[in-house]
Short mmCIF file of C-alpha atoms in Angstrom, two decimals:
data_model
loop_
_atom_site.label_atom_id
_atom_site.label_comp_id
_atom_site.label_asym_id
_atom_site.label_seq_id
_atom_site.Cartn_x
_atom_site.Cartn_y
_atom_site.Cartn_z
CA MET A 1 9.05 34.42 -34.51
CA ALA A 2 8.32 34.97 -38.23
CA TYR A 3 5.58 32.87 -39.78
CA ASP A 4 7.07 30.14 -41.99
CA LYS A 5 4.62 29.09 -44.70
CA GLN A 6 6.81 26.25 -45.96
CA ALA A 7 7.13 24.79 -42.47
CA ASP A 8 3.37 24.95 -42.04
CA SER A 9 2.75 23.26 -45.40
CA GLU A 10 5.06 20.41 -44.44
CA ARG A 11 3.74 20.04 -40.89
CA SER A 12 1.08 17.40 -40.44
CA LEU A 13 -2.03 18.65 -38.66
CA HIS A 14 -3.29 15.15 -37.92
CA THR A 15 -1.91 12.61 -35.48
CA PRO A 16 -1.25 8.88 -35.98
CA THR A 17 -4.13 6.90 -34.48
CA PRO A 18 -4.18 3.57 -32.61
CA LEU A 19 -5.02 0.25 -34.24
CA LEU A 20 -7.03 -1.46 -31.51
CA TYR A 21 -7.52 -5.23 -31.43
CA SER A 22 -11.13 -6.04 -30.56
CA ALA A 23 -11.33 -9.33 -28.68
CA SER A 24 -15.14 -9.32 -28.65
CA MET A 25 -15.53 -8.63 -32.36
CA SER A 26 -12.74 -11.06 -33.23
CA ARG A 27 -14.46 -13.85 -31.34
CA GLN A 28 -17.75 -13.14 -33.06
CA ALA A 29 -16.22 -12.84 -36.54
CA GLY A 30 -13.87 -15.81 -36.23
CA CYS A 31 -10.91 -13.71 -37.40
CA ASN A 32 -8.71 -10.93 -36.05
CA VAL A 33 -10.67 -7.68 -36.08
CA TRP A 34 -8.76 -4.44 -35.69
CA LEU A 35 -10.26 -0.98 -35.20
CA LYS A 36 -8.45 1.99 -36.75
CA LEU A 37 -9.54 4.67 -34.30
CA GLU A 38 -9.84 7.89 -36.29
CA ASN A 39 -12.12 9.17 -33.53
CA MET A 40 -8.87 9.75 -31.62
CA GLN A 41 -7.86 12.60 -33.93
CA PRO A 42 -7.80 16.13 -32.44
CA THR A 43 -11.12 16.81 -34.20
CA GLN A 44 -12.51 13.31 -33.41
CA SER A 45 -12.72 12.47 -37.11
CA PHE A 46 -10.56 11.27 -40.02
CA LYS A 47 -11.41 14.54 -41.79
CA ILE A 48 -8.44 16.37 -40.32
CA ARG A 49 -6.05 14.24 -42.40
CA GLY A 50 -7.36 15.49 -45.72
CA ILE A 51 -8.82 18.86 -44.72
CA GLY A 52 -5.68 19.72 -42.76
CA ASN A 53 -3.62 19.10 -45.89
CA LEU A 54 -5.94 21.24 -47.98
CA CYS A 55 -5.96 24.10 -45.47
CA ALA A 56 -2.16 24.08 -45.13
CA GLN A 57 -1.85 24.11 -48.90
CA ALA A 58 -4.29 27.04 -49.20
CA VAL A 59 -2.26 29.06 -46.70
CA ALA A 60 1.17 28.16 -48.07
CA GLU A 61 0.53 28.09 -51.82
CA GLN A 62 -2.51 30.33 -52.34
CA SER A 63 -1.66 32.95 -49.70
CA ALA A 64 -4.97 32.36 -47.95
CA THR A 65 -5.29 34.42 -44.77
CA HIS A 66 -8.86 33.45 -43.83
CA LEU A 67 -10.39 29.96 -44.08
CA VAL A 68 -14.12 29.53 -44.61
CA ALA A 69 -16.37 26.46 -44.35
CA VAL A 70 -20.09 25.74 -44.44
CA GLY A 71 -22.30 23.63 -42.21
CA ASP A 72 -22.22 21.91 -38.84
CA THR A 73 -19.99 19.17 -40.23
CA ASN A 74 -16.80 17.36 -39.36
CA THR A 75 -15.22 19.15 -42.32
CA ALA A 76 -16.05 22.52 -40.75
CA LEU A 77 -14.56 21.45 -37.42
CA ALA A 78 -11.39 20.31 -39.23
CA VAL A 79 -11.19 23.71 -40.95
CA ALA A 80 -11.60 25.50 -37.61
CA TYR A 81 -8.88 23.39 -35.98
CA SER A 82 -6.54 23.77 -38.97
CA ALA A 83 -7.01 27.53 -39.06
CA ARG A 84 -6.06 27.86 -35.40
CA GLN A 85 -3.00 25.67 -35.92
CA LEU A 86 -1.98 27.68 -38.98
CA GLY A 87 -2.51 31.02 -37.27
CA VAL A 88 -5.30 32.34 -39.48
CA PRO A 89 -8.97 33.08 -38.66
CA ALA A 90 -11.81 30.75 -39.63
CA THR A 91 -15.45 31.51 -40.29
CA ILE A 92 -18.11 28.81 -40.41
CA TYR A 93 -21.44 29.59 -42.06
CA VAL A 94 -24.34 27.52 -40.78
CA SER A 95 -28.10 27.47 -41.15
CA SER A 96 -30.46 28.16 -38.27
CA ASN A 97 -31.15 24.39 -37.97
CA CYS A 98 -34.74 25.07 -36.96
CA GLY A 99 -33.72 25.64 -33.35
CA TYR A 100 -31.39 22.65 -33.00
CA THR A 101 -27.73 23.26 -32.15
CA PRO A 102 -25.50 20.30 -33.14
CA PRO A 103 -22.73 19.35 -30.68
CA ILE A 104 -20.10 20.11 -33.31
CA ARG A 105 -20.87 23.84 -33.31
CA ALA A 106 -19.63 24.41 -29.78
CA LYS A 107 -16.47 22.47 -30.61
CA ALA A 108 -15.78 24.72 -33.60
CA GLU A 109 -16.20 27.75 -31.35
CA LEU A 110 -13.63 26.29 -28.95
CA GLU A 111 -11.20 26.37 -31.89
CA ASP A 112 -11.81 30.15 -32.07
CA ALA A 113 -13.88 29.91 -35.25
CA THR A 114 -16.48 32.59 -35.91
CA ILE A 115 -19.92 31.02 -36.38
CA VAL A 116 -22.30 32.89 -38.68
CA GLU A 117 -25.93 31.77 -38.85
CA HIS A 118 -27.58 32.58 -42.15
CA GLY A 119 -30.88 31.25 -43.46
CA ARG A 120 -32.70 28.03 -42.68
CA THR A 121 -31.01 25.80 -45.27
CA LEU A 122 -27.43 24.92 -46.13
CA LYS A 123 -27.93 26.46 -49.54
CA GLU A 124 -28.59 29.87 -48.04
CA ALA A 125 -25.60 29.51 -45.72
CA TYR A 126 -23.44 28.42 -48.64
CA ILE A 127 -24.44 31.41 -50.79
CA ALA A 128 -23.59 33.74 -47.90
CA ALA A 129 -20.20 32.05 -47.48
CA ARG A 130 -19.41 32.50 -51.16
CA GLU A 131 -20.37 36.17 -51.00
CA PHE A 132 -18.07 36.61 -48.00
CA VAL A 133 -15.16 34.96 -49.84
CA ASP A 134 -15.74 37.05 -52.97
CA LYS A 135 -15.52 40.33 -51.06
CA THR A 136 -12.84 39.41 -48.50
CA ALA A 137 -9.20 39.54 -49.57
CA GLY A 138 -7.32 36.35 -48.79
CA ALA A 139 -10.46 34.36 -47.90
CA CYS A 140 -10.62 30.77 -49.16
CA LEU A 141 -13.64 28.47 -49.12
CA ILE A 142 -12.59 24.91 -48.23
CA ASP A 143 -15.02 22.89 -50.29
CA SER A 144 -13.39 20.21 -52.43
CA ALA A 145 -13.56 16.50 -51.66
CA ASP A 146 -11.67 15.30 -54.75
CA ASP A 147 -8.61 17.50 -54.28
CA PRO A 148 -5.31 15.57 -54.45
CA ALA A 149 -4.27 17.09 -51.11
CA VAL A 150 -7.39 15.67 -49.43
CA ILE A 151 -6.90 12.21 -50.92
CA ALA A 152 -3.19 12.20 -50.03
CA GLY A 153 -4.10 12.96 -46.44
CA TYR A 154 -6.52 10.06 -46.25
CA ALA A 155 -3.94 7.74 -47.84
CA THR A 156 -1.85 8.05 -44.67
CA ILE A 157 -4.39 5.83 -42.89
CA ALA A 158 -3.35 2.85 -45.03
CA SER A 159 0.33 3.63 -44.46
CA GLU A 160 -0.18 3.55 -40.70
CA ILE A 161 -2.15 0.30 -40.89
CA ASN A 162 0.71 -1.26 -42.86
CA ILE A 163 3.18 -0.39 -40.12
CA GLN A 164 0.84 -1.32 -37.26
CA LEU A 165 0.09 -4.76 -38.76
CA GLN A 166 3.84 -5.23 -39.27
CA ARG A 167 3.22 -5.34 -43.02
CA GLN A 168 0.90 -8.34 -42.78
CA GLU A 169 -1.65 -8.05 -45.57
CA PRO A 170 -5.22 -7.77 -44.23
CA ALA A 171 -7.98 -9.93 -45.66
CA ALA A 172 -10.27 -6.88 -46.00
CA ILE A 173 -10.68 -3.28 -44.93
CA VAL A 174 -14.12 -2.01 -43.97
CA THR A 175 -15.03 1.67 -44.09
CA THR A 176 -18.02 3.93 -44.44
CA VAL A 177 -18.33 6.06 -47.55
CA GLY A 178 -19.91 9.45 -48.18
CA SER A 179 -18.49 11.48 -51.06
CA GLY A 180 -15.90 8.77 -51.73
CA ALA A 181 -12.81 10.85 -50.87
CA LEU A 182 -11.88 8.61 -47.94
CA LEU A 183 -12.33 5.54 -50.12
CA SER A 184 -10.08 7.10 -52.78
CA GLY A 185 -7.43 7.83 -50.18
CA LEU A 186 -7.57 4.35 -48.68
CA ILE A 187 -7.27 2.65 -52.07
CA THR A 188 -4.40 4.96 -53.03
CA GLY A 189 -2.66 4.09 -49.78
CA LEU A 190 -3.28 0.36 -50.21
CA GLN A 191 -1.75 0.44 -53.67
CA ARG A 192 1.34 2.19 -52.32
CA CYS A 193 1.64 -0.65 -49.79
CA GLN A 194 1.41 -3.17 -52.63
CA TRP A 195 -1.95 -4.35 -51.27
CA GLN A 196 -3.76 -4.22 -54.60
CA ARG A 197 -5.74 -7.36 -53.84
CA VAL A 198 -7.08 -6.29 -50.43
CA PRO A 199 -10.84 -5.76 -50.87
CA MET A 200 -12.52 -2.62 -49.60
CA ILE A 201 -16.00 -3.02 -48.14
CA ALA A 202 -17.67 0.38 -48.58
CA VAL A 203 -20.65 0.77 -46.24
CA GLU A 204 -23.54 3.26 -46.36
CA THR A 205 -27.07 3.30 -45.04
CA HIS A 206 -29.96 2.65 -47.43
CA ASN A 207 -31.01 6.30 -47.54
CA THR A 208 -27.49 7.75 -47.89
CA ASN A 209 -26.21 5.34 -50.55
CA SER A 210 -25.11 7.90 -53.15
CA PHE A 211 -21.82 6.06 -53.76
CA GLN A 212 -23.59 2.75 -54.29
CA GLN A 213 -25.94 4.35 -56.78
CA ALA A 214 -23.07 6.14 -58.53
CA LEU A 215 -21.13 2.88 -58.80
CA LEU A 216 -24.17 1.11 -60.21
CA ALA A 217 -24.70 3.87 -62.77
CA ASP A 218 -21.01 3.86 -63.66
CA SER A 219 -21.02 0.09 -64.25
CA ASN A 220 -23.97 0.60 -66.61
CA GLY A 221 -22.12 3.30 -68.51
CA GLN A 222 -24.36 6.08 -67.21
CA ARG A 223 -23.58 9.42 -65.62
CA ALA A 224 -24.16 8.93 -61.92
CA ALA A 225 -26.76 11.13 -60.28
CA GLY A 226 -24.96 13.48 -57.97
CA SER A 227 -21.49 12.85 -59.38
CA ALA A 228 -19.23 15.67 -60.42
CA ASP A 229 -15.65 16.20 -61.52
CA ASN A 230 -14.94 18.08 -58.32
CA PRO A 231 -17.57 17.26 -55.73
CA SER A 232 -18.39 19.32 -52.72
CA LEU A 233 -17.57 18.34 -49.17
CA LEU A 234 -21.10 19.41 -48.22
CA PRO A 235 -24.24 17.32 -47.90
CA PRO A 236 -27.06 18.28 -50.31
CA LEU A 237 -27.41 22.03 -49.98
CA GLU A 238 -31.20 22.17 -49.95
CA SER A 239 -31.63 19.59 -47.22
CA PRO A 240 -33.76 21.10 -44.43
CA LEU A 241 -32.80 20.15 -40.90
CA GLU A 242 -35.44 18.77 -38.55
CA MET A 243 -35.65 19.60 -34.87
CA ASP A 244 -33.69 16.50 -33.91
CA GLY A 245 -30.86 17.36 -36.27
CA ASP A 246 -31.68 14.75 -38.90
CA ILE A 247 -31.14 15.81 -42.49
CA LYS A 248 -33.98 15.14 -44.87
CA PRO A 249 -32.76 14.82 -48.50
CA LEU A 250 -35.23 15.84 -51.19
CA LYS A 251 -36.41 13.52 -53.94
CA SER A 252 -35.44 15.89 -56.76
CA LEU A 253 -32.62 18.16 -55.73
CA SER A 254 -30.42 20.29 -57.95
CA ARG A 255 -27.48 22.06 -56.43
CA PRO A 256 -24.38 23.85 -57.70
CA THR A 257 -21.06 22.18 -56.97
CA SER A 258 -18.89 24.94 -55.51
CA ARG A 259 -15.51 26.03 -56.71
CA PRO A 260 -12.57 23.97 -55.52
CA ALA A 261 -10.15 25.48 -53.05
CA SER A 262 -7.47 25.16 -55.75
CA GLU A 263 -9.06 28.10 -57.61
CA GLY A 264 -7.75 30.35 -54.89
CA PRO A 265 -9.14 32.89 -52.46
CA GLY A 266 -11.48 35.54 -53.78
CA GLN A 267 -11.69 34.12 -57.29
CA THR A 268 -14.89 33.66 -59.22
CA PRO A 269 -15.61 30.00 -60.07
CA ALA A 270 -14.42 29.08 -63.55
CA ARG A 271 -17.70 27.27 -64.09
CA MET A 272 -20.66 26.10 -62.06
CA ARG A 273 -21.67 22.46 -62.16
CA PHE A 274 -25.05 21.09 -61.17
CA ALA A 275 -25.62 17.71 -59.57
CA THR A 276 -28.88 15.94 -58.84
CA ASP A 277 -29.58 13.98 -55.69
CA GLN A 278 -32.43 11.49 -56.07
CA ARG A 279 -32.30 9.65 -52.77
CA ALA A 280 -35.47 8.91 -50.85
CA SER A 281 -36.97 11.72 -48.84
CA GLU A 282 -37.08 10.06 -45.41
CA PRO A 283 -34.85 11.60 -42.72
CA THR A 284 -31.56 9.98 -41.73
CA VAL A 285 -29.59 9.75 -38.52
CA ALA A 286 -26.40 8.92 -40.49
CA THR A 287 -25.86 12.58 -41.35
CA CYS A 288 -22.08 12.23 -41.76
CA LEU A 289 -22.66 9.91 -44.76
CA LEU A 290 -24.73 12.40 -46.75
CA ALA A 291 -22.86 13.71 -49.78
CA GLY A 292 -23.88 16.21 -52.42
CA SER A 293 -21.93 14.31 -55.07
CA THR A 294 -19.51 11.43 -55.60
CA CYS A 295 -15.77 11.75 -56.22
CA ALA A 296 -14.77 10.91 -59.78
CA SER A 297 -11.53 9.46 -58.40
CA ALA A 298 -13.46 6.96 -56.26
CA LEU A 299 -15.34 5.64 -59.28
CA GLU A 300 -12.12 5.42 -61.29
CA LEU A 301 -10.29 3.51 -58.56
CA THR A 302 -13.10 0.97 -58.19
CA ARG A 303 -12.38 -0.10 -61.77
CA GLU A 304 -8.91 -1.28 -60.76
CA HIS A 305 -9.32 -2.22 -57.10
CA PRO A 306 -11.77 -4.72 -55.52
CA VAL A 307 -14.58 -2.79 -53.81
CA VAL A 308 -17.79 -4.25 -52.38
CA PRO A 309 -20.51 -1.59 -52.02
CA LEU A 310 -22.90 -2.37 -49.18
CA SER A 311 -25.81 -0.53 -47.62
CA ILE A 312 -27.47 -1.36 -44.32
CA THR A 313 -30.40 -0.11 -42.26
CA GLU A 314 -30.05 2.77 -39.85
CA ALA A 315 -31.19 0.45 -37.08
CA MET A 316 -28.13 -1.73 -37.73
CA ALA A 317 -25.87 1.33 -37.54
CA VAL A 318 -27.45 2.46 -34.26
CA GLU A 319 -27.01 -1.01 -32.79
CA ALA A 320 -23.34 -1.03 -33.82
CA CYS A 321 -22.88 2.38 -32.21
CA ARG A 322 -24.33 1.10 -28.95
CA ARG A 323 -22.18 -2.03 -29.04
CA LEU A 324 -18.99 -0.01 -29.59
CA LEU A 325 -19.88 2.05 -26.53
CA ASP A 326 -20.71 -1.02 -24.45
CA GLU A 327 -17.68 -3.08 -25.50
CA HIS A 328 -14.98 -0.43 -25.91
CA GLN A 329 -16.39 2.67 -24.18
CA LEU A 330 -16.08 4.64 -27.43
CA LEU A 331 -18.81 6.91 -28.76
CA VAL A 332 -18.86 7.77 -32.48
CA GLU A 333 -21.43 9.13 -34.90
CA ILE A 334 -24.17 6.78 -36.09
CA GLY A 335 -22.91 6.94 -39.68
CA SER A 336 -19.40 5.99 -38.60
CA ALA A 337 -20.73 2.94 -36.74
CA ALA A 338 -22.29 1.60 -39.95
CA ALA A 339 -18.96 -0.01 -40.84
CA LEU A 340 -18.93 -1.89 -37.52
CA SER A 341 -22.29 -3.48 -38.28
CA VAL A 342 -20.64 -5.54 -41.02
CA VAL A 343 -18.71 -7.31 -38.26
CA GLY A 344 -21.40 -7.30 -35.59
CA LYS A 345 -24.08 -8.72 -37.86
CA GLY A 346 -22.05 -11.57 -39.31
CA LEU A 347 -21.82 -10.12 -42.83
CA LEU A 348 -18.06 -10.46 -43.16
CA HIS A 349 -18.14 -14.16 -44.00
CA GLN A 350 -20.80 -13.55 -46.62
CA ILE A 351 -18.48 -11.13 -48.43
CA VAL A 352 -15.08 -12.71 -47.74
CA PRO A 353 -15.90 -16.42 -47.29
CA ALA A 354 -12.32 -17.64 -46.68
CA LEU A 355 -11.84 -15.80 -43.37
CA ASP A 356 -10.36 -17.79 -40.47
CA HIS A 357 -8.45 -17.18 -37.23
CA ARG A 358 -5.26 -16.33 -39.15
CA CYS A 359 -6.87 -13.48 -41.11
CA HIS A 360 -6.85 -9.81 -40.22
CA VAL A 361 -9.74 -7.45 -40.94
CA VAL A 362 -9.44 -3.71 -40.30
CA VAL A 363 -12.48 -1.54 -39.65
CA VAL A 364 -11.84 2.18 -40.09
CA VAL A 365 -13.75 3.91 -37.29
CA THR A 366 -14.13 7.28 -38.99
CA GLY A 367 -15.32 8.97 -35.81
CA GLY A 368 -17.32 12.18 -35.87
CA ALA A 369 -17.99 14.93 -33.37
CA ASN A 370 -21.74 15.34 -33.97
CA ILE A 371 -22.79 12.87 -31.31
CA ASN A 372 -23.61 12.88 -27.62
CA PHE A 373 -25.48 10.63 -25.18
CA GLU A 374 -28.72 12.52 -25.68
CA ARG A 375 -28.65 11.91 -29.44
CA LEU A 376 -27.72 8.26 -29.03
CA GLU A 377 -30.56 7.77 -26.56
CA ALA A 378 -33.02 9.35 -29.00
CA CYS A 379 -31.85 6.88 -31.67
CA ARG A 380 -32.09 3.99 -29.23
CA GLN A 381 -35.75 4.78 -28.62
CA ARG A 382 -36.48 5.18 -32.32
CA PHE A 383 -35.00 1.92 -33.65
CA PRO A 384 -35.51 -1.76 -32.72
CA TYR A 385 -32.84 -3.60 -30.75
CA PRO A 386 -31.47 -6.00 -31.80
CA ALA A 387 -31.91 -4.78 -35.35
CA PRO A 388 -33.09 -7.11 -38.14
CA ILE A 389 -30.54 -7.51 -40.92
CA ILE A 390 -31.35 -6.03 -44.31
CA ALA A 391 -28.21 -5.50 -46.38
CA LYS A 392 -28.15 -4.40 -50.00
CA SER A 393 -25.58 -4.28 -52.77
CA GLY A 394 -26.66 -1.88 -55.51
CA GLN A 395 -30.43 -2.14 -55.87
CA GLU A 396 -30.65 -5.76 -54.73
CA ILE A 397 -31.00 -7.23 -51.26
CA PHE A 398 -28.41 -9.95 -50.78
CA MET A 399 -28.99 -10.75 -47.11
CA ARG A 400 -32.12 -10.55 -44.99
CA MET A 401 -32.37 -12.33 -41.67
CA LEU A 402 -33.35 -11.86 -38.06
CA ASP A 403 -30.70 -11.22 -35.44
CA SER A 404 -31.65 -14.52 -33.78
CA ALA A 405 -30.27 -16.39 -36.82
CA LEU A 406 -26.74 -15.11 -36.18
CA PRO A 407 -24.10 -17.61 -35.01
CA SER A 408 -22.79 -17.45 -31.47
CA ALA A 409 -19.15 -16.66 -30.75
CA SER A 410 -18.23 -20.28 -31.42
CA GLY A 411 -21.15 -20.94 -33.74
CA ASP A 412 -21.42 -22.22 -37.27
CA PHE A 413 -21.26 -19.53 -39.97
CA ALA A 414 -22.41 -22.02 -42.59
CA ALA A 415 -25.59 -22.55 -40.61
CA ALA A 416 -26.06 -18.80 -40.36
CA ALA A 417 -25.59 -18.46 -44.11
CA ALA A 418 -28.17 -21.15 -44.69
CA ALA A 419 -30.58 -19.36 -42.36
CA ALA A 420 -29.97 -16.12 -44.25
CA ALA A 421 -30.58 -17.83 -47.58
CA ALA A 422 -33.81 -19.36 -46.28
CA ALA A 423 -34.98 -16.01 -44.91
CA THR A 424 -34.15 -14.32 -48.21
CA ALA A 425 -36.01 -16.98 -50.16
CA VAL A 426 -39.09 -16.46 -48.01
CA ALA A 427 -38.86 -12.70 -48.45
CA THR A 428 -38.45 -13.08 -52.20
CA ALA A 429 -41.49 -15.31 -52.47
CA ALA A 430 -43.54 -12.92 -50.39
CA SER A 431 -42.53 -9.72 -52.17
CA GLY A 432 -41.84 -10.98 -55.67
CA SER A 433 -38.68 -8.86 -55.71
CA HIS A 434 -35.39 -9.90 -57.29
CA GLU A 435 -32.80 -10.73 -54.63
CA THR A 436 -29.40 -12.33 -54.97
CA SER A 437 -26.79 -14.07 -52.90
CA ALA A 438 -24.01 -12.11 -51.23
CA PRO A 439 -21.27 -10.77 -53.50
CA THR A 440 -17.73 -11.87 -52.74
CA ALA A 441 -14.83 -9.48 -52.60
CA GLY A 442 -13.89 -8.14 -56.00
CA GLN A 443 -17.39 -8.30 -57.41
CA HIS A 444 -19.48 -5.16 -57.92
#
């Protein structure tokens, strides 16, 4: 049968995902907690919604006949899956990873993608990928997080939630944030559902909080470090990978933002942009939250939609990952589990104080294929359990408390808040740092 480009461009490469009611989390939070299970996608990640759109568009509108991606990332796996569905080859350029082979690489190979190892850093792999695209007719590098096709794909999550909740407006939606493309899509979808007042709680870890820093800089009228008009889907390109697969961002890192897919296969970039990543240099286990830059659209949408930026410790994310496995037999990447810690650690009522048993809160479980039991066990041994709570908004800590101060399933959240305030006051007196109370939804 003849290949129909229009049919492929209109065909969705993602699947609708379940909205799972969590009885255990609902009891703990004192409201109805729903899990939007993007880990149930064919590629185990929300990425296929946006990347699938972008790949289909490249094939149908730009006559791409070969899709290219960089890195052992969920984006690369989505490209590999999309290419097989669209009937074109895919090539994934990766670094040597210092001897470590991430679980996602074997999954990309199962999608018939060609894996090319080049260099010991993502930057070297990226340069090789660009050279391949420049000399290969019909090749297209999929490397644009702020593309309208990507954001439109992510907006379908909100549309599904609207139907699954029978158009009942949720009290809040919790998600993790990396480059900000998912956040842009969710807000776009919420606005289409006429849910302009539904707050988004955007969660990162302390050492991957590029969006939080960009939002802080934007509110101060500054150019955000790492932001770009068309950010890359890649983590920082010069981040060396340790033996255990953790990515270690550099303190002063300049990297070119690659050409968007919309510039077409084989074309030379119209211009090169440089972004600077100034996060701390300690390694992170939340690798899926690392972003080379922040979507301009995400910053723009936060000016018109209530968004609460929040960062947590990696220990809290690891604990949430373990609890999801224990309570729902679901295994997701550590970075994805960061959103669940907002529920599991009693932070919801600090951000949205009016929650009660009639309210609905949706946590987007973004998923991720770079996880296995061995990696989770390594994280379990590395971090304390239960994890102390240290949550930040911007540069300021707004909640610090021990896990023992949390309320029980039928406990008193007011008492927990008082315990948190007391713990914060003690920490402030001891450190002399400036700490504030929790922001409520709608405040930045």
